[in-house]
């Protein structure tokens, strides 16, 4: 199995704080990988390494390698803009821009340019259909995105990323601001999207990880404790720390 | 408890007295100025450039144009610079440097206007006279001096507006691959739009109301300027220059000039406030 993205001995420091320790993980393509672990274990930090968002924070130092399709994303001369196009991100709180619904979708096209032979209007429709939002908003494409419900906003944010045709979707607790029904809808959507995209989701919700993911990584205090098929990790964890976290003994 | 009530009543009285002061000034200016405007006729007052108080001609058009020209010039210079600085300080410059530069710009507001005027006369006016022609005392000189004077207002309010934009917008944009500049002009400026408009309008109000520095560098000629190198007289300068020896109708006409100024600045401030309120509401995500 060819990994879509992998890290080799990845270390990350915030100033003097050693946040990620020797993380080596290979994430398979076209599947959902969940990163679980207690708050502060570094799971969001790891996620933000994949599209190099950590570099926006001052005093962050990164060592080790991250390979996307075998190519080091920290290599000098790497096109950061292209990297962030290939590796899209959905945030914990829905963050649609204070623009219209259509403008939110076309934002990425204005950054990267509209692919030849395609019309922005078609991409708007396709991206919104991709998250099943189209039928709800098609008559109001020029209405403000901020007027949508929280779930619709999160769908819009996913559509916004789909519009620039990424290969990987990073999701940082994408359902934590949503109610259970909306969470259910987004999870269905994720299973759908995993046919085409490689999805990495950070979640503190163990049920969610076991429901949607094919692979799970358990992290604790900056270390990757265990990584493998979700069914195996949850039924037959190889490490006692994984076992006690999953059975709810701490976290 | 009784003491509490006493203090509350006292504080209320103090608060109301500030309001009463404003009311009294407003009523007084309008009472002194309005009758003359109606006697002269709206057309002859606002749309005539004949200002000859001795002959009973009270047309303030050249001064209205003077004020507008100088204000517009000040905003072209100060508005552009101030917004530019706000963008650099919030989006591009390291936070530590920004926290050093912002108070420095705000310090500009503490310099007395007569000092700005003096600097203008001593340095700016000769440069304009020698290199661009004309008397030097001009629309251009006044615009540059006022442009610098409005910088602290425009910059610090624009900075606040840009800082009030939630960081999640910025992160979302950067994660989509946008550069800092794309994020700034495609998103941040739009999200902070109403606050920035408020900053510009408050700056305009300040430029329009400034008197001393303008008197010193604008030349104060009673004519409609033909170019930016011509001298002009503004509404505020007119009042300050002639108040000392005016009496009778002439004095009323100066109050009428004040009424005009008052109305324009009130309108500016009301617009600015309504924009500022909108920004605050947006900041709360409503």
Coordinates of N, CA and C in Angstrom, one line a residue, chain A residues 9-174:
Chain A
X9 N 10.2 10.7 11.6 CA 10.8 11.3 12.7 C 10.6 12.8 12.8
X10 N 9.3 13.1 12.8 CA 8.9 14.5 12.9 C 8.9 15.0 14.3
X11 N 9.6 16.1 14.5 CA 9.6 16.8 15.8 C 9.2 18.2 15.7
X12 N 8.5 18.7 16.6 CA 8.1 20.1 16.5 C 8.2 20.8 17.9
X13 N 8.8 21.9 17.9 CA 9.0 22.7 19.2 C 8.3 24.0 19.1
X14 N 7.5 24.4 20.1 CA 7.0 25.7 20.3 C 8.0 26.4 21.3
X15 N 8.9 27.2 20.8 CA 9.9 27.8 21.7 C 10.7 26.6 22.3
X16 N 10.5 26.4 23.7 CA 11.2 25.4 24.4 C 10.4 24.1 24.6
X17 N 9.1 24.3 24.2 CA 8.2 23.2 24.5 C 8.2 22.2 23.3
X18 N 8.5 20.9 23.7 CA 8.6 19.9 22.7 C 7.3 19.3 22.4
X19 N 6.6 19.7 21.4 CA 5.2 19.4 21.2 C 5.0 18.1 20.4
X20 N 5.8 17.8 19.4 CA 5.6 16.5 18.7 C 7.0 15.8 18.8
X21 N 6.9 14.5 19.2 CA 8.2 13.7 19.4 C 8.3 12.6 18.5
X22 N 9.2 12.7 17.6 CA 9.6 11.5 16.7 C 8.4 10.8 16.1
X23 N 7.5 11.6 15.5 CA 6.3 11.0 14.9 C 6.6 10.4 13.5
X24 N 6.3 9.1 13.4 CA 6.5 8.5 12.0 C 5.1 7.8 11.8
X25 N 4.5 8.3 10.7 CA 3.2 7.7 10.4 C 3.0 7.8 8.9
X26 N 2.3 6.7 8.4 CA 2.1 6.6 6.9 C 0.6 6.6 6.7
X27 N 0.0 7.6 6.1 CA -1.4 7.7 6.0 C -1.9 7.2 4.6
X28 N -2.7 6.2 4.5 CA -3.1 5.6 3.2 C -4.0 6.5 2.5
X29 N -4.0 6.4 1.1 CA -4.8 7.2 0.3 C -6.3 6.8 0.3
X30 N -7.2 7.7 -0.1 CA -8.6 7.4 -0.2 C -9.2 6.6 0.9
X31 N -9.0 7.1 2.1 CA -9.5 6.5 3.3 C -9.7 7.6 4.4
X32 N -10.3 7.2 5.5 CA -10.4 8.2 6.6 C -9.5 7.8 7.7
X33 N -8.6 8.6 8.1 CA -7.7 8.3 9.2 C -8.1 9.3 10.4
X34 N -8.3 8.7 11.5 CA -8.7 9.6 12.7 C -7.5 9.7 13.6
X35 N -7.2 10.9 14.1 CA -6.2 11.1 15.1 C -6.9 11.3 16.4
X36 N -6.7 10.4 17.4 CA -7.4 10.6 18.6 C -6.4 10.8 19.8
X37 N -6.9 11.2 20.9 CA -6.0 11.4 22.0 C -6.6 12.6 22.9
X38 N -6.1 12.6 24.2 CA -6.6 13.7 25.1 C -6.2 15.1 24.6
X39 N -6.9 16.1 25.2 CA -6.6 17.5 24.8 C -5.1 17.8 25.1
X40 N -4.5 18.5 24.2 CA -3.1 18.9 24.4 C -2.1 17.8 24.0
X41 N -2.5 16.7 23.4 CA -1.6 15.7 23.1 C -0.8 16.0 21.8
X42 N -1.2 17.0 21.1 CA -0.5 17.4 19.8 C -1.2 17.0 18.6
X43 N -2.5 16.5 18.7 CA -3.1 16.0 17.5 C -3.4 17.1 16.5
X44 N -3.9 18.2 17.0 CA -4.1 19.3 16.0 C -2.8 19.9 15.5
X45 N -1.8 19.9 16.3 CA -0.5 20.4 15.8 C 0.0 19.5 14.7
X46 N -0.1 18.2 14.9 CA 0.3 17.2 13.8 C -0.5 17.5 12.5
X47 N -1.8 17.7 12.7 CA -2.7 18.0 11.5 C -2.2 19.2 10.8
X48 N -1.8 20.2 11.5 CA -1.4 21.5 10.9 C 0.0 21.4 10.3
X49 N 0.7 20.3 10.6 CA 2.0 20.2 9.9 C 1.8 19.8 8.4
X50 N 0.7 19.1 8.1 CA 0.5 18.6 6.8 C 0.3 19.7 5.7
X51 N -0.3 20.8 6.1 CA -0.4 21.9 5.2 C 0.5 23.1 5.6
X52 N 1.4 22.9 6.5 CA 2.4 23.9 6.9 C 1.8 25.1 7.5
X53 N 0.7 24.9 8.3 CA 0.0 26.0 8.9 C 0.7 26.4 10.2
X54 N 1.5 25.5 10.8 CA 2.2 25.8 12.0 C 3.3 26.9 11.9
X55 N 3.7 27.1 10.6 CA 4.8 28.0 10.4 C 4.3 29.5 10.6
X56 N 3.0 29.6 10.6 CA 2.4 31.0 10.8 C 2.6 31.5 12.3
X57 N 2.9 30.5 13.2 CA 3.1 30.8 14.6 C 4.5 31.1 14.8
X58 N 4.9 32.3 15.4 CA 6.3 32.6 15.6 C 6.9 31.5 16.6
X59 N 8.2 31.4 16.4 CA 9.0 30.5 17.3 C 8.7 29.0 17.2
X60 N 8.1 28.6 16.1 CA 7.9 27.2 15.9 C 9.1 26.6 15.1
X61 N 9.6 25.5 15.6 CA 10.7 24.8 14.9 C 10.3 23.4 14.5
X62 N 10.6 23.0 13.3 CA 10.2 21.7 12.8 C 11.4 20.9 12.4
X63 N 11.5 19.7 12.8 CA 12.6 18.8 12.3 C 12.0 17.5 11.8
X64 N 12.7 16.8 10.9 CA 12.2 15.6 10.4 C 11.6 15.9 9.0
X65 N 10.9 14.8 8.5 CA 10.4 14.9 7.1 C 8.9 14.7 7.0
X66 N 8.3 15.4 6.1 CA 6.9 15.0 5.8 C 6.9 14.8 4.3
X67 N 6.4 13.6 3.8 CA 6.4 13.3 2.4 C 5.0 13.3 1.9
X68 N 4.7 14.1 0.9 CA 3.4 14.0 0.2 C 3.7 13.4 -1.2
X69 N 3.1 12.2 -1.4 CA 3.4 11.4 -2.6 C 4.9 11.2 -2.8
X70 N 5.6 11.0 -1.7 CA 7.0 10.7 -1.7 C 7.9 12.0 -1.8
X71 N 7.3 13.1 -1.8 CA 8.1 14.3 -2.0 C 8.1 15.2 -0.7
X72 N 9.2 15.6 -0.3 CA 9.3 16.4 1.0 C 8.7 17.7 0.9
X73 N 7.7 18.0 1.7 CA 7.0 19.3 1.6 C 7.8 20.5 2.2
X74 N 8.9 20.2 2.9 CA 9.7 21.2 3.4 C 10.9 21.5 2.5
X75 N 11.0 20.8 1.4 CA 12.1 21.0 0.5 C 12.2 22.4 0.0
X76 N 13.4 23.0 0.0 CA 13.5 24.4 -0.5 C 12.9 24.5 -1.9
X77 N 12.2 25.6 -2.1 CA 11.6 25.7 -3.5 C 10.2 25.1 -3.6
X78 N 9.7 24.5 -2.5 CA 8.4 24.0 -2.5 C 7.4 25.1 -2.7
X79 N 6.4 24.9 -3.5 CA 5.4 25.9 -3.8 C 4.3 25.8 -2.7
X80 N 4.4 26.7 -1.7 CA 3.5 26.6 -0.5 C 2.0 26.8 -1.0
X81 N 1.8 27.6 -2.0 CA 0.4 27.9 -2.4 C -0.1 26.6 -3.1
X82 N 0.7 25.9 -3.8 CA 0.3 24.7 -4.5 C 0.0 23.6 -3.4
X83 N 0.9 23.6 -2.4 CA 0.8 22.6 -1.3 C -0.6 22.8 -0.7
X84 N -0.9 24.0 -0.4 CA -2.2 24.2 0.4 C -3.4 24.0 -0.6
X85 N -3.2 24.0 -1.9 CA -4.2 23.7 -2.8 C -4.4 22.1 -2.7
X86 N -3.3 21.4 -2.6 CA -3.4 19.9 -2.6 C -3.9 19.4 -1.3
X87 N -3.6 20.2 -0.2 CA -3.9 19.7 1.1 C -4.9 20.8 1.7
X88 N -6.2 20.5 1.6 CA -7.2 21.5 2.1 C -7.5 21.3 3.6
X89 N -8.0 22.3 4.2 CA -8.3 22.2 5.6 C -9.7 22.7 6.0
X90 N -10.3 22.0 6.9 CA -11.6 22.4 7.4 C -11.4 22.6 9.0
X91 N -11.9 23.7 9.5 CA -11.6 24.0 10.9 C -12.7 23.6 11.8
X92 N -12.3 23.7 13.1 CA -13.1 23.3 14.2 C -14.5 24.1 14.2
X93 N -14.3 25.4 14.2 CA -15.5 26.2 14.1 C -15.7 26.6 12.7
X94 N -17.0 26.5 12.2 CA -17.2 26.9 10.8 C -16.7 28.3 10.6
X95 N -15.9 28.6 9.6 CA -15.4 29.9 9.4 C -15.7 30.5 8.0
X96 N -17.0 30.5 7.5 CA -17.2 31.1 6.2 C -16.8 32.5 6.3
X97 N -16.4 33.0 5.1 CA -16.0 34.4 5.1 C -17.2 35.3 5.0
X98 N -17.1 36.6 5.5 CA -18.3 37.5 5.5 C -18.6 38.0 4.1
X99 N -18.7 37.0 3.2 CA -19.1 37.3 1.8 C -20.3 36.5 1.4
X100 N -20.7 36.6 0.1 CA -21.9 35.8 -0.3 C -21.5 34.3 -0.3
X101 N -22.5 33.4 -0.4 CA -22.3 32.0 -0.5 C -21.4 31.7 -1.7
X102 N -21.8 32.3 -2.9 CA -21.0 32.0 -4.1 C -19.6 32.5 -4.0
X103 N -19.4 33.7 -3.4 CA -18.1 34.3 -3.3 C -17.2 33.4 -2.4
X104 N -17.8 32.8 -1.4 CA -17.0 31.9 -0.5 C -16.4 30.7 -1.4
X105 N -17.2 30.2 -2.3 CA -16.8 29.1 -3.1 C -15.7 29.6 -4.1
X106 N -16.0 30.7 -4.7 CA -15.0 31.2 -5.8 C -13.8 31.8 -5.2
X107 N -13.7 31.9 -3.9 CA -12.5 32.5 -3.3 C -11.2 31.8 -3.7
X108 N -11.3 30.5 -3.6 CA -10.1 29.7 -3.9 C -9.8 29.8 -5.4
X109 N -10.8 29.9 -6.2 CA -10.6 30.1 -7.7 C -9.9 31.4 -8.0
X110 N -10.2 32.4 -7.2 CA -9.6 33.7 -7.4 C -8.1 33.6 -7.0
X111 N -7.8 32.7 -6.0 CA -6.4 32.6 -5.6 C -5.6 31.8 -6.6
X112 N -6.2 30.7 -7.0 CA -5.5 29.7 -7.9 C -5.8 29.8 -9.3
X113 N -6.8 30.6 -9.7 CA -7.2 30.7 -11.1 C -8.2 29.6 -11.4
X114 N -9.2 29.9 -12.2 CA -10.2 28.9 -12.6 C -9.6 27.9 -13.7
X115 N -9.7 26.6 -13.5 CA -9.1 25.7 -14.4 C -9.7 25.9 -15.8
X116 N -8.8 25.7 -16.8 CA -9.2 26.0 -18.2 C -10.4 25.2 -18.6
X117 N -11.3 25.8 -19.3 CA -12.5 25.2 -19.9 C -13.6 25.0 -18.9
X118 N -13.4 25.5 -17.7 CA -14.5 25.4 -16.7 C -15.0 26.8 -16.3
X119 N -16.3 26.9 -16.0 CA -16.9 28.2 -15.6 C -17.1 28.2 -14.0
X120 N -16.7 29.4 -13.4 CA -16.9 29.5 -12.0 C -18.3 29.0 -11.5
X121 N -19.3 29.4 -12.3 CA -20.7 29.1 -11.8 C -20.9 27.6 -11.7
X122 N -20.2 26.8 -12.7 CA -20.4 25.4 -12.7 C -19.6 24.8 -11.5
X123 N -18.5 25.4 -11.2 CA -17.7 24.9 -10.0 C -18.5 25.1 -8.7
X124 N -19.1 26.3 -8.6 CA -19.9 26.6 -7.4 C -21.0 25.5 -7.3
X125 N -21.7 25.2 -8.4 CA -22.7 24.2 -8.3 C -22.2 22.8 -7.9
X126 N -21.1 22.4 -8.6 CA -20.5 21.1 -8.3 C -20.0 21.0 -6.9
X127 N -19.4 22.0 -6.4 CA -18.8 22.0 -5.0 C -19.9 21.9 -4.0
X128 N -21.0 22.7 -4.2 CA -22.1 22.7 -3.3 C -22.9 21.4 -3.4
X129 N -23.0 20.8 -4.6 CA -23.6 19.5 -4.7 C -22.8 18.4 -3.9
X130 N -21.5 18.6 -4.0 CA -20.6 17.7 -3.3 C -20.8 17.5 -1.8
X131 N -21.4 18.6 -1.2 CA -21.7 18.5 0.2 C -23.2 18.5 0.5
X132 N -24.0 18.3 -0.6 CA -25.4 18.2 -0.5 C -26.0 19.5 0.0
X133 N -25.3 20.6 -0.3 CA -25.8 21.9 0.2 C -26.6 22.6 -0.9
X134 N -26.4 22.2 -2.2 CA -26.9 22.9 -3.4 C -28.4 23.1 -3.3
X135 N -29.2 22.1 -3.0 CA -30.6 22.3 -3.0 C -31.1 23.2 -2.0
X136 N -30.3 23.4 -0.9 CA -30.8 24.3 0.2 C -30.4 25.7 -0.1
X137 N -29.4 26.0 -0.9 CA -29.0 27.4 -1.1 C -29.0 27.8 -2.6
X138 N -29.5 27.0 -3.5 CA -29.3 27.4 -4.9 C -30.1 28.6 -5.3
X139 N -31.1 29.0 -4.5 CA -31.9 30.2 -4.9 C -31.3 31.4 -4.1
X140 N -30.3 31.2 -3.4 CA -29.8 32.3 -2.5 C -28.3 32.4 -2.6
X141 N -27.7 32.1 -3.8 CA -26.3 32.1 -3.9 C -25.6 33.4 -3.6
X142 N -26.3 34.5 -3.7 CA -25.7 35.8 -3.5 C -26.0 36.3 -2.1
X143 N -26.7 35.4 -1.3 CA -27.0 35.8 0.1 C -25.8 35.7 1.0
X144 N -25.8 36.3 2.2 CA -24.6 36.2 3.0 C -24.4 34.8 3.6
X145 N -23.2 34.4 3.6 CA -22.8 33.1 4.1 C -23.1 33.0 5.6
X146 N -22.9 34.1 6.3 CA -23.0 34.1 7.7 C -24.5 33.9 8.2
X147 N -25.4 34.0 7.3 CA -26.8 33.8 7.7 C -27.2 32.3 7.7
X148 N -26.3 31.4 7.2 CA -26.6 30.0 7.2 C -26.5 29.4 8.6
X149 N -27.1 28.2 8.8 CA -27.0 27.5 10.1 C -25.6 27.0 10.3
X150 N -25.3 26.6 11.5 CA -23.9 26.2 11.8 C -23.5 25.0 10.9
X151 N -24.5 24.0 10.7 CA -24.2 22.9 9.9 C -24.0 23.3 8.5
X152 N -24.9 24.2 8.0 CA -24.7 24.6 6.6 C -23.4 25.4 6.4
X153 N -23.0 26.1 7.4 CA -21.8 26.9 7.3 C -20.6 25.9 7.2
X154 N -20.6 24.8 8.0 CA -19.5 23.8 7.9 C -19.5 23.1 6.6
X155 N -20.7 22.8 6.0 CA -20.8 22.2 4.7 C -20.2 23.2 3.7
X156 N -20.5 24.5 3.8 CA -20.0 25.5 2.9 C -18.5 25.5 3.0
X157 N -18.0 25.4 4.2 CA -16.5 25.5 4.3 C -15.9 24.3 3.6
X158 N -16.5 23.1 3.7 CA -16.0 21.9 3.0 C -16.1 22.1 1.5
X159 N -17.3 22.7 1.1 CA -17.4 23.0 -0.4 C -16.4 23.9 -0.9
X160 N -16.0 24.9 0.0 CA -15.1 25.9 -0.4 C -13.7 25.2 -0.7
X161 N -13.4 24.2 0.1 CA -12.1 23.5 -0.1 C -12.2 22.6 -1.3
X162 N -13.4 21.9 -1.5 CA -13.6 21.0 -2.6 C -13.4 21.8 -3.9
X163 N -13.8 23.1 -3.9 CA -13.8 23.8 -5.2 C -12.4 23.9 -5.8
X164 N -11.4 23.8 -5.0 CA -10.0 23.9 -5.5 C -9.4 22.5 -5.7
X165 N -10.3 21.5 -5.7 CA -9.9 20.1 -6.0 C -8.6 19.7 -5.2
X166 N -8.7 19.6 -3.9 CA -7.5 19.1 -3.2 C -7.4 17.6 -3.3
X167 N -6.3 17.1 -2.8 CA -6.1 15.6 -2.8 C -6.4 15.1 -1.3
X168 N -6.0 15.9 -0.4 CA -6.2 15.5 1.0 C -7.1 16.6 1.7
X169 N -7.9 16.1 2.6 CA -8.8 17.0 3.4 C -8.4 16.8 4.9
X170 N -7.9 17.9 5.5 CA -7.6 17.9 6.9 C -8.8 18.4 7.6
X171 N -9.3 17.7 8.6 CA -10.4 18.2 9.4 C -10.1 18.2 10.9
X172 N -10.2 19.4 11.4 CA -9.8 19.6 12.8 C -11.1 19.7 13.7
X173 N -11.4 18.6 14.2 CA -12.7 18.5 15.0 C -13.8 19.2 14.3
X174 N -14.2 18.7 13.1 CA -15.1 19.5 12.3 C -16.6 19.5 12.8

